[in-house]
Amino acid sequence: MMDERDYEILLELYKTKNISKAADNLYVSQPSLTYRIKQIEKKINYPIIIRGVKGIDFTNEGERLITYVLQQRQHYEEFITSLQQNSGEIGGTLKLGVSGMYARYALPAVLAEFHQLYPQVEIDLVTGWSNEVNKMVLNEQVHIGIVRGDYNPTGQRLLLRRDQLYIVSRELITFEALPHLPAILYATDISLKATIEQWWKENFRKPQKVSIRTDRSETCLEMVKSALGYAILPEICLTDTELYHVPLHDKAGNPIYRDTWLTYTAHANHLKQATKFVEFLTTP
């Protein structure tokens, strides 16, 4: 019979796909973790992992075991939540899937205030690209998602905020000069990338003169501050008033916005902690 520690070990292994990383995250030695894995395999009488050069892979039996563990963990969380719902206490686990940019620039302040109101609610947070978060909501892997851009959820969604897009630079630049100036690009969600590319094609015949590519918007912003080039960034990450901000407009002269949505399925409506979070974020 497996215990809670076995569940924790299996889930950590499945997340990291690496014994060394899993041991570090679980605060145990690698030999101790290896021994515990062998004990789990002995209990079910099947191997659960295969070691490789770059990490581990789960066997078919291991995959089935992970599915079982995830189901049991979910049943347990639902049981605890139901007890708290009946008691009238606002507690339990709130599973959030959040766009990486919103998580970096807006979420910490949001959660700090929410925690003050509902200290018994435990937050289980996953961040990622908005399209990934949207899938988590649809598959009910999270109770509530915060995504940026337009998606077609099967559940409910509420508009949280609108961020205008800006050309950001250290020195004042003209619109006509953009194709000849160094551009700094950062990895972003496919919908924002498509919006920027469409705007560029509508206004210029030449491609952007890319000088630097980076994986994070924060790094991109620091490069702009060092006068290494210009970037096109949403308002949410622009707090430095020393930089020049030129708003983007479409052909009709309308500002181009990046919308942030709160999205969830009907399942979240039955959880007090989820409904309170929705209420908290959407009440003026």
PDB file of C-alpha atoms in Angstrom:
ATOM      1  CA  MET A   1       0.000   0.000   0.000  1.00  0.00           C
ATOM      2  CA  MET A   2       1.436   3.361  -1.027  1.00  0.00           C
ATOM      3  CA  ASP A   3       1.357   6.346   1.328  1.00  0.00           C
ATOM      4  CA  GLU A   4       1.262  10.108   0.805  1.00  0.00           C
ATOM      5  CA  ARG A   5       5.062  10.306   0.600  1.00  0.00           C
ATOM      6  CA  ASP A   6       5.044   7.796  -2.260  1.00  0.00           C
ATOM      7  CA  TYR A   7       2.512   9.977  -4.086  1.00  0.00           C
ATOM      8  CA  GLU A   8       4.703  13.042  -3.546  1.00  0.00           C
ATOM      9  CA  ILE A   9       7.777  11.246  -4.891  1.00  0.00           C
ATOM     10  CA  LEU A  10       5.984   9.967  -7.994  1.00  0.00           C
ATOM     11  CA  LEU A  11       4.516  13.354  -8.844  1.00  0.00           C
ATOM     12  CA  GLU A  12       7.875  15.095  -8.396  1.00  0.00           C
ATOM     13  CA  LEU A  13       9.585  12.523 -10.621  1.00  0.00           C
ATOM     14  CA  TYR A  14       6.898  12.955 -13.234  1.00  0.00           C
ATOM     15  CA  LYS A  15       7.295  16.735 -13.140  1.00  0.00           C
ATOM     16  CA  THR A  16      11.098  16.872 -13.301  1.00  0.00           C
ATOM     17  CA  LYS A  17      11.841  13.683 -15.267  1.00  0.00           C
ATOM     18  CA  ASN A  18      15.159  13.728 -13.418  1.00  0.00           C
ATOM     19  CA  ILE A  19      16.184  11.868 -10.242  1.00  0.00           C
ATOM     20  CA  SER A  20      18.781  14.453  -9.218  1.00  0.00           C
ATOM     21  CA  LYS A  21      16.348  17.371  -9.522  1.00  0.00           C
ATOM     22  CA  ALA A  22      13.579  15.416  -7.814  1.00  0.00           C
ATOM     23  CA  ALA A  23      15.884  14.559  -4.903  1.00  0.00           C
ATOM     24  CA  ASP A  24      16.831  18.231  -4.504  1.00  0.00           C
ATOM     25  CA  ASN A  25      13.204  19.354  -4.578  1.00  0.00           C
ATOM     26  CA  LEU A  26      12.212  16.666  -2.069  1.00  0.00           C
ATOM     27  CA  TYR A  27      15.208  17.442   0.207  1.00  0.00           C
ATOM     28  CA  VAL A  28      16.512  13.866   0.159  1.00  0.00           C
ATOM     29  CA  SER A  29      19.697  12.258  -1.113  1.00  0.00           C
ATOM     30  CA  GLN A  30      19.740  10.522  -4.484  1.00  0.00           C
ATOM     31  CA  PRO A  31      20.471   7.104  -2.908  1.00  0.00           C
ATOM     32  CA  SER A  32      17.509   7.553  -0.551  1.00  0.00           C
ATOM     33  CA  LEU A  33      15.230   8.505  -3.433  1.00  0.00           C
ATOM     34  CA  THR A  34      16.461   5.595  -5.559  1.00  0.00           C
ATOM     35  CA  TYR A  35      15.786   3.216  -2.680  1.00  0.00           C
ATOM     36  CA  ARG A  36      12.265   4.600  -2.252  1.00  0.00           C
ATOM     37  CA  ILE A  37      11.576   4.189  -5.976  1.00  0.00           C
ATOM     38  CA  LYS A  38      12.657   0.538  -5.783  1.00  0.00           C
ATOM     39  CA  GLN A  39      10.319   0.047  -2.819  1.00  0.00           C
ATOM     40  CA  ILE A  40       7.405   1.484  -4.801  1.00  0.00           C
ATOM     41  CA  GLU A  41       8.245  -0.801  -7.725  1.00  0.00           C
ATOM     42  CA  LYS A  42       8.350  -3.717  -5.322  1.00  0.00           C
ATOM     43  CA  LYS A  43       4.887  -2.834  -4.015  1.00  0.00           C
ATOM     44  CA  ILE A  44       3.299  -2.875  -7.469  1.00  0.00           C
ATOM     45  CA  ASN A  45       5.587  -5.598  -8.833  1.00  0.00           C
ATOM     46  CA  TYR A  46       6.422  -3.603 -11.969  1.00  0.00           C
ATOM     47  CA  PRO A  47       9.201  -1.181 -13.018  1.00  0.00           C
ATOM     48  CA  ILE A  48       7.920   2.380 -13.189  1.00  0.00           C
ATOM     49  CA  ILE A  49      10.870   4.297 -14.667  1.00  0.00           C
ATOM     50  CA  ILE A  50      13.649   3.795 -17.192  1.00  0.00           C
ATOM     51  CA  ARG A  51      16.891   5.727 -16.733  1.00  0.00           C
ATOM     52  CA  GLY A  52      18.384   7.492 -19.740  1.00  0.00           C
ATOM     53  CA  VAL A  53      21.324   9.767 -20.475  1.00  0.00           C
ATOM     54  CA  LYS A  54      19.210  12.941 -20.181  1.00  0.00           C
ATOM     55  CA  GLY A  55      16.882  11.818 -17.409  1.00  0.00           C
ATOM     56  CA  ILE A  56      14.131   9.266 -16.861  1.00  0.00           C
ATOM     57  CA  ASP A  57      11.111   8.024 -18.774  1.00  0.00           C
ATOM     58  CA  PHE A  58       8.089   6.332 -17.274  1.00  0.00           C
ATOM     59  CA  THR A  59       7.139   2.818 -18.341  1.00  0.00           C
ATOM     60  CA  ASN A  60       3.585   2.049 -19.417  1.00  0.00           C
ATOM     61  CA  GLU A  61       2.927   0.768 -15.901  1.00  0.00           C
ATOM     62  CA  GLY A  62       4.499   3.920 -14.496  1.00  0.00           C
ATOM     63  CA  GLU A  63       2.243   6.121 -16.633  1.00  0.00           C
ATOM     64  CA  ARG A  64      -0.796   4.215 -15.411  1.00  0.00           C
ATOM     65  CA  LEU A  65       0.374   4.601 -11.837  1.00  0.00           C
ATOM     66  CA  ILE A  66       0.780   8.367 -12.295  1.00  0.00           C
ATOM     67  CA  THR A  67      -2.766   8.585 -13.661  1.00  0.00           C
ATOM     68  CA  TYR A  68      -4.010   6.735 -10.576  1.00  0.00           C
ATOM     69  CA  VAL A  69      -2.033   8.991  -8.218  1.00  0.00           C
ATOM     70  CA  LEU A  70      -3.357  12.149  -9.900  1.00  0.00           C
ATOM     71  CA  GLN A  71      -6.915  10.859  -9.597  1.00  0.00           C
ATOM     72  CA  GLN A  72      -6.466   9.990  -5.925  1.00  0.00           C
ATOM     73  CA  ARG A  73      -4.924  13.379  -5.192  1.00  0.00           C
ATOM     74  CA  GLN A  74      -7.828  15.116  -6.918  1.00  0.00           C
ATOM     75  CA  HIS A  75     -10.398  13.040  -4.990  1.00  0.00           C
ATOM     76  CA  TYR A  76      -8.670  13.936  -1.737  1.00  0.00           C
ATOM     77  CA  GLU A  77      -8.614  17.662  -2.550  1.00  0.00           C
ATOM     78  CA  GLU A  78     -12.280  17.559  -3.542  1.00  0.00           C
ATOM     79  CA  PHE A  79     -13.129  15.795  -0.273  1.00  0.00           C
ATOM     80  CA  ILE A  80     -11.289  18.393   1.835  1.00  0.00           C
ATOM     81  CA  THR A  81     -12.885  21.189  -0.163  1.00  0.00           C
ATOM     82  CA  SER A  82     -16.376  19.746   0.342  1.00  0.00           C
ATOM     83  CA  LEU A  83     -15.816  19.630   4.103  1.00  0.00           C
ATOM     84  CA  GLN A  84     -14.791  23.271   4.116  1.00  0.00           C
ATOM     85  CA  GLN A  85     -17.696  24.258   1.878  1.00  0.00           C
ATOM     86  CA  ASN A  86     -20.147  22.663   4.303  1.00  0.00           C
ATOM     87  CA  SER A  87     -18.550  24.360   7.267  1.00  0.00           C
ATOM     88  CA  GLY A  88     -18.941  27.771   5.650  1.00  0.00           C
ATOM     89  CA  GLU A  89     -15.196  28.441   5.886  1.00  0.00           C
ATOM     90  CA  ILE A  90     -13.476  29.925   2.839  1.00  0.00           C
ATOM     91  CA  GLY A  91     -10.479  27.666   2.469  1.00  0.00           C
ATOM     92  CA  GLY A  92      -9.179  24.768   0.432  1.00  0.00           C
ATOM     93  CA  THR A  93      -6.907  24.824  -2.578  1.00  0.00           C
ATOM     94  CA  LEU A  94      -7.388  27.275  -5.419  1.00  0.00           C
ATOM     95  CA  LYS A  95      -5.699  26.081  -8.602  1.00  0.00           C
ATOM     96  CA  LEU A  96      -4.682  28.962 -10.838  1.00  0.00           C
ATOM     97  CA  GLY A  97      -3.222  28.867 -14.341  1.00  0.00           C
ATOM     98  CA  VAL A  98      -1.803  32.271 -15.219  1.00  0.00           C
ATOM     99  CA  SER A  99      -0.138  33.883 -18.226  1.00  0.00           C
ATOM    100  CA  GLY A 100       3.556  34.388 -17.534  1.00  0.00           C
ATOM    101  CA  MET A 101       3.483  38.137 -18.162  1.00  0.00           C
ATOM    102  CA  TYR A 102       0.460  38.728 -15.899  1.00  0.00           C
ATOM    103  CA  ALA A 103       2.076  36.529 -13.254  1.00  0.00           C
ATOM    104  CA  ARG A 104       5.271  38.611 -13.321  1.00  0.00           C
ATOM    105  CA  TYR A 105       3.819  42.106 -13.373  1.00  0.00           C
ATOM    106  CA  ALA A 106       0.358  41.995 -11.755  1.00  0.00           C
ATOM    107  CA  LEU A 107      -0.321  38.763  -9.873  1.00  0.00           C
ATOM    108  CA  PRO A 108       1.910  39.238  -6.772  1.00  0.00           C
ATOM    109  CA  ALA A 109      -0.035  42.313  -5.658  1.00  0.00           C
ATOM    110  CA  VAL A 110      -3.341  40.582  -6.440  1.00  0.00           C
ATOM    111  CA  LEU A 111      -2.513  37.494  -4.395  1.00  0.00           C
ATOM    112  CA  ALA A 112      -1.161  39.538  -1.492  1.00  0.00           C
ATOM    113  CA  GLU A 113      -4.468  41.368  -1.159  1.00  0.00           C
ATOM    114  CA  PHE A 114      -6.550  38.224  -1.690  1.00  0.00           C
ATOM    115  CA  HIS A 115      -4.538  36.399   0.976  1.00  0.00           C
ATOM    116  CA  GLN A 116      -5.299  39.168   3.444  1.00  0.00           C
ATOM    117  CA  LEU A 117      -9.007  38.570   2.911  1.00  0.00           C
ATOM    118  CA  TYR A 118      -8.905  34.759   2.758  1.00  0.00           C
ATOM    119  CA  PRO A 119      -5.802  33.488   4.587  1.00  0.00           C
ATOM    120  CA  GLN A 120      -7.078  29.887   4.693  1.00  0.00           C
ATOM    121  CA  VAL A 121      -7.042  29.528   0.894  1.00  0.00           C
ATOM    122  CA  GLU A 122      -3.966  27.733  -0.419  1.00  0.00           C
ATOM    123  CA  ILE A 123      -2.874  28.826  -3.897  1.00  0.00           C
ATOM    124  CA  ASP A 124      -1.616  26.183  -6.337  1.00  0.00           C
ATOM    125  CA  LEU A 125      -0.129  28.278  -9.140  1.00  0.00           C
ATOM    126  CA  VAL A 126       1.001  27.237 -12.621  1.00  0.00           C
ATOM    127  CA  THR A 127       2.301  29.794 -15.124  1.00  0.00           C
ATOM    128  CA  GLY A 128       2.816  29.441 -18.861  1.00  0.00           C
ATOM    129  CA  TRP A 129       1.854  30.694 -22.287  1.00  0.00           C
ATOM    130  CA  SER A 130      -1.766  31.781 -22.573  1.00  0.00           C
ATOM    131  CA  ASN A 131      -2.665  29.021 -25.036  1.00  0.00           C
ATOM    132  CA  GLU A 132      -1.315  26.452 -22.559  1.00  0.00           C
ATOM    133  CA  VAL A 133      -3.272  28.003 -19.687  1.00  0.00           C
ATOM    134  CA  ASN A 134      -6.434  27.998 -21.778  1.00  0.00           C
ATOM    135  CA  LYS A 135      -6.051  24.247 -22.330  1.00  0.00           C
ATOM    136  CA  MET A 136      -5.549  23.720 -18.577  1.00  0.00           C
ATOM    137  CA  VAL A 137      -8.889  25.448 -17.934  1.00  0.00           C
ATOM    138  CA  LEU A 138     -10.730  23.439 -20.580  1.00  0.00           C
ATOM    139  CA  ASN A 139      -9.260  20.180 -19.210  1.00  0.00           C
ATOM    140  CA  GLU A 140     -10.124  21.291 -15.636  1.00  0.00           C
ATOM    141  CA  GLN A 141      -6.504  20.996 -14.550  1.00  0.00           C
ATOM    142  CA  VAL A 142      -6.945  24.399 -12.910  1.00  0.00           C
ATOM    143  CA  HIS A 143     -10.023  26.053 -11.431  1.00  0.00           C
ATOM    144  CA  ILE A 144      -9.378  29.493 -12.907  1.00  0.00           C
ATOM    145  CA  GLY A 145      -7.201  30.754 -15.739  1.00  0.00           C
ATOM    146  CA  ILE A 146      -5.865  34.216 -16.486  1.00  0.00           C
ATOM    147  CA  VAL A 147      -4.979  34.457 -20.163  1.00  0.00           C
ATOM    148  CA  ARG A 148      -3.883  37.260 -22.472  1.00  0.00           C
ATOM    149  CA  GLY A 149      -5.253  37.458 -25.993  1.00  0.00           C
ATOM    150  CA  ASP A 150      -8.390  36.111 -27.633  1.00  0.00           C
ATOM    151  CA  TYR A 151      -9.261  32.466 -27.112  1.00  0.00           C
ATOM    152  CA  ASN A 152     -12.505  30.550 -27.422  1.00  0.00           C
ATOM    153  CA  PRO A 153     -13.226  29.019 -24.038  1.00  0.00           C
ATOM    154  CA  THR A 154     -16.148  26.637 -23.597  1.00  0.00           C
ATOM    155  CA  GLY A 155     -16.774  28.112 -20.156  1.00  0.00           C
ATOM    156  CA  GLN A 156     -17.106  31.658 -18.903  1.00  0.00           C
ATOM    157  CA  ARG A 157     -14.720  34.558 -19.275  1.00  0.00           C
ATOM    158  CA  LEU A 158     -14.552  38.083 -17.909  1.00  0.00           C
ATOM    159  CA  LEU A 159     -12.372  40.960 -19.079  1.00  0.00           C
ATOM    160  CA  LEU A 160      -9.801  41.853 -16.415  1.00  0.00           C
ATOM    161  CA  ARG A 161      -7.795  44.607 -18.093  1.00  0.00           C
ATOM    162  CA  ARG A 162      -6.793  46.136 -21.419  1.00  0.00           C
ATOM    163  CA  ASP A 163      -3.174  47.014 -22.145  1.00  0.00           C
ATOM    164  CA  GLN A 164      -2.277  49.195 -25.090  1.00  0.00           C
ATOM    165  CA  LEU A 165       0.755  48.192 -27.167  1.00  0.00           C
ATOM    166  CA  TYR A 166       3.632  50.654 -27.429  1.00  0.00           C
ATOM    167  CA  ILE A 167       6.842  51.183 -29.331  1.00  0.00           C
ATOM    168  CA  VAL A 168       9.312  51.695 -26.484  1.00  0.00           C
ATOM    169  CA  SER A 169      12.730  53.306 -26.861  1.00  0.00           C
ATOM    170  CA  ARG A 170      15.407  55.125 -24.912  1.00  0.00           C
ATOM    171  CA  GLU A 171      15.592  57.958 -27.439  1.00  0.00           C
ATOM    172  CA  LEU A 172      12.727  59.573 -29.300  1.00  0.00           C
ATOM    173  CA  ILE A 173      12.342  57.930 -32.713  1.00  0.00           C
ATOM    174  CA  THR A 174      10.121  58.604 -35.685  1.00  0.00           C
ATOM    175  CA  PHE A 175       7.640  56.140 -37.123  1.00  0.00           C
ATOM    176  CA  GLU A 176       9.253  56.265 -40.561  1.00  0.00           C
ATOM    177  CA  ALA A 177      12.674  55.332 -39.149  1.00  0.00           C
ATOM    178  CA  LEU A 178      11.548  52.060 -37.550  1.00  0.00           C
ATOM    179  CA  PRO A 179      12.573  49.697 -40.407  1.00  0.00           C
ATOM    180  CA  HIS A 180      16.123  51.061 -40.221  1.00  0.00           C
ATOM    181  CA  LEU A 181      16.537  50.893 -36.434  1.00  0.00           C
ATOM    182  CA  PRO A 182      17.654  47.886 -34.348  1.00  0.00           C
ATOM    183  CA  ALA A 183      14.720  45.947 -32.897  1.00  0.00           C
ATOM    184  CA  ILE A 184      14.774  43.826 -29.747  1.00  0.00           C
ATOM    185  CA  LEU A 185      12.435  40.820 -29.851  1.00  0.00           C
ATOM    186  CA  TYR A 186      11.354  38.694 -26.900  1.00  0.00           C
ATOM    187  CA  ALA A 187       9.645  35.309 -26.688  1.00  0.00           C
ATOM    188  CA  THR A 188       5.919  35.812 -26.257  1.00  0.00           C
ATOM    189  CA  ASP A 189       2.567  34.139 -26.747  1.00  0.00           C
ATOM    190  CA  ILE A 190       1.667  33.273 -30.342  1.00  0.00           C
ATOM    191  CA  SER A 191      -1.357  35.580 -30.371  1.00  0.00           C
ATOM    192  CA  LEU A 192       0.662  38.670 -29.363  1.00  0.00           C
ATOM    193  CA  LYS A 193       3.387  37.743 -31.837  1.00  0.00           C
ATOM    194  CA  ALA A 194       0.751  37.490 -34.588  1.00  0.00           C
ATOM    195  CA  THR A 195      -0.745  40.873 -33.618  1.00  0.00           C
ATOM    196  CA  ILE A 196       2.641  42.618 -33.824  1.00  0.00           C
ATOM    197  CA  GLU A 197       3.578  40.926 -37.098  1.00  0.00           C
ATOM    198  CA  GLN A 198       0.234  41.864 -38.659  1.00  0.00           C
ATOM    199  CA  TRP A 199       0.632  45.495 -37.584  1.00  0.00           C
ATOM    200  CA  TRP A 200       4.145  45.605 -39.016  1.00  0.00           C
ATOM    201  CA  LYS A 201       3.078  44.158 -42.394  1.00  0.00           C
ATOM    202  CA  GLU A 202       0.262  46.712 -42.642  1.00  0.00           C
ATOM    203  CA  ASN A 203       2.705  49.579 -42.160  1.00  0.00           C
ATOM    204  CA  PHE A 204       6.053  48.531 -43.647  1.00  0.00           C
ATOM    205  CA  ARG A 205       7.332  46.579 -46.634  1.00  0.00           C
ATOM    206  CA  LYS A 206      10.675  45.762 -45.053  1.00  0.00           C
ATOM    207  CA  PRO A 207      11.011  43.276 -42.164  1.00  0.00           C
ATOM    208  CA  GLN A 208      12.170  44.451 -38.764  1.00  0.00           C
ATOM    209  CA  LYS A 209      15.911  44.928 -38.396  1.00  0.00           C
ATOM    210  CA  VAL A 210      16.343  42.496 -35.486  1.00  0.00           C
ATOM    211  CA  SER A 211      19.486  43.036 -33.444  1.00  0.00           C
ATOM    212  CA  ILE A 212      18.726  41.031 -30.285  1.00  0.00           C
ATOM    213  CA  ARG A 213      16.398  38.150 -29.438  1.00  0.00           C
ATOM    214  CA  THR A 214      15.717  37.260 -25.822  1.00  0.00           C
ATOM    215  CA  ASP A 215      13.463  34.845 -23.960  1.00  0.00           C
ATOM    216  CA  ARG A 216      11.969  37.297 -21.458  1.00  0.00           C
ATOM    217  CA  SER A 217      10.192  40.644 -21.610  1.00  0.00           C
ATOM    218  CA  GLU A 218      12.130  41.888 -18.537  1.00  0.00           C
ATOM    219  CA  THR A 219      15.441  41.294 -20.306  1.00  0.00           C
ATOM    220  CA  CYS A 220      14.103  42.987 -23.426  1.00  0.00           C
ATOM    221  CA  LEU A 221      13.118  46.027 -21.380  1.00  0.00           C
ATOM    222  CA  GLU A 222      16.556  46.268 -19.810  1.00  0.00           C
ATOM    223  CA  MET A 223      18.113  46.150 -23.281  1.00  0.00           C
ATOM    224  CA  VAL A 224      15.889  49.044 -24.343  1.00  0.00           C
ATOM    225  CA  LYS A 225      16.944  51.001 -21.259  1.00  0.00           C
ATOM    226  CA  SER A 226      20.557  50.506 -22.350  1.00  0.00           C
ATOM    227  CA  ALA A 227      19.732  52.037 -25.743  1.00  0.00           C
ATOM    228  CA  LEU A 228      20.420  48.807 -27.643  1.00  0.00           C
ATOM    229  CA  GLY A 229      17.271  49.180 -29.709  1.00  0.00           C
ATOM    230  CA  TYR A 230      13.507  49.616 -29.573  1.00  0.00           C
ATOM    231  CA  ALA A 231      10.833  47.062 -28.638  1.00  0.00           C
ATOM    232  CA  ILE A 232       7.074  46.661 -28.941  1.00  0.00           C
ATOM    233  CA  LEU A 233       5.679  45.954 -25.485  1.00  0.00           C
ATOM    234  CA  PRO A 234       2.287  45.900 -23.731  1.00  0.00           C
ATOM    235  CA  GLU A 235       1.450  48.529 -21.154  1.00  0.00           C
ATOM    236  CA  ILE A 236       1.427  46.031 -18.257  1.00  0.00           C
ATOM    237  CA  CYS A 237       5.231  45.868 -18.145  1.00  0.00           C
ATOM    238  CA  LEU A 238       5.926  49.578 -18.685  1.00  0.00           C
ATOM    239  CA  THR A 239       6.543  51.396 -15.426  1.00  0.00           C
ATOM    240  CA  ASP A 240       9.676  53.331 -16.380  1.00  0.00           C
ATOM    241  CA  THR A 241       8.670  56.899 -17.303  1.00  0.00           C
ATOM    242  CA  GLU A 242      12.178  57.652 -18.615  1.00  0.00           C
ATOM    243  CA  LEU A 243      11.481  55.620 -21.759  1.00  0.00           C
ATOM    244  CA  TYR A 244       9.578  56.970 -24.740  1.00  0.00           C
ATOM    245  CA  HIS A 245       6.201  55.309 -25.358  1.00  0.00           C
ATOM    246  CA  VAL A 246       4.605  55.579 -28.809  1.00  0.00           C
ATOM    247  CA  PRO A 247       1.184  53.858 -29.016  1.00  0.00           C
ATOM    248  CA  LEU A 248       0.343  51.439 -31.828  1.00  0.00           C
ATOM    249  CA  HIS A 249      -2.781  52.085 -33.935  1.00  0.00           C
ATOM    250  CA  ASP A 250      -4.533  50.055 -36.609  1.00  0.00           C
ATOM    251  CA  LYS A 251      -5.335  51.346 -40.097  1.00  0.00           C
ATOM    252  CA  ALA A 252      -8.521  52.982 -38.834  1.00  0.00           C
ATOM    253  CA  GLY A 253      -6.571  54.875 -36.198  1.00  0.00           C
ATOM    254  CA  ASN A 254      -7.826  52.802 -33.282  1.00  0.00           C
ATOM    255  CA  PRO A 255      -5.421  51.865 -30.448  1.00  0.00           C
ATOM    256  CA  ILE A 256      -4.233  48.254 -30.493  1.00  0.00           C
ATOM    257  CA  TYR A 257      -4.881  46.525 -27.177  1.00  0.00           C
ATOM    258  CA  ARG A 258      -3.813  43.307 -25.507  1.00  0.00           C
ATOM    259  CA  ASP A 259      -6.728  42.021 -23.415  1.00  0.00           C
ATOM    260  CA  THR A 260      -6.393  39.964 -20.245  1.00  0.00           C
ATOM    261  CA  TRP A 261      -9.237  37.553 -19.477  1.00  0.00           C
ATOM    262  CA  LEU A 262     -10.350  35.664 -16.402  1.00  0.00           C
ATOM    263  CA  THR A 263     -11.642  32.300 -17.625  1.00  0.00           C
ATOM    264  CA  TYR A 264     -13.190  29.280 -15.899  1.00  0.00           C
ATOM    265  CA  THR A 265     -15.601  26.385 -16.414  1.00  0.00           C
ATOM    266  CA  ALA A 266     -18.830  25.541 -14.586  1.00  0.00           C
ATOM    267  CA  HIS A 267     -16.868  23.369 -12.140  1.00  0.00           C
ATOM    268  CA  ALA A 268     -15.343  26.481 -10.537  1.00  0.00           C
ATOM    269  CA  ASN A 269     -18.808  27.847  -9.719  1.00  0.00           C
ATOM    270  CA  HIS A 270     -19.206  25.091  -7.108  1.00  0.00           C
ATOM    271  CA  LEU A 271     -16.056  26.049  -5.214  1.00  0.00           C
ATOM    272  CA  LYS A 272     -16.319  28.890  -2.723  1.00  0.00           C
ATOM    273  CA  GLN A 273     -12.640  29.782  -2.959  1.00  0.00           C
ATOM    274  CA  ALA A 274     -12.951  30.042  -6.741  1.00  0.00           C
ATOM    275  CA  THR A 275     -16.115  32.157  -6.710  1.00  0.00           C
ATOM    276  CA  LYS A 276     -14.559  34.460  -4.092  1.00  0.00           C
ATOM    277  CA  PHE A 277     -11.478  34.906  -6.272  1.00  0.00           C
ATOM    278  CA  VAL A 278     -13.608  35.772  -9.299  1.00  0.00           C
ATOM    279  CA  GLU A 279     -15.609  38.182  -7.173  1.00  0.00           C
ATOM    280  CA  PHE A 280     -12.429  39.720  -5.772  1.00  0.00           C
ATOM    281  CA  LEU A 281     -10.895  40.322  -9.214  1.00  0.00           C
ATOM    282  CA  THR A 282     -14.029  41.646 -10.900  1.00  0.00           C
ATOM    283  CA  THR A 283     -15.504  43.877  -8.173  1.00  0.00           C
ATOM    284  CA  PRO A 284     -14.553  47.533  -8.724  1.00  0.00           C
TER     285      PRO A 284
END
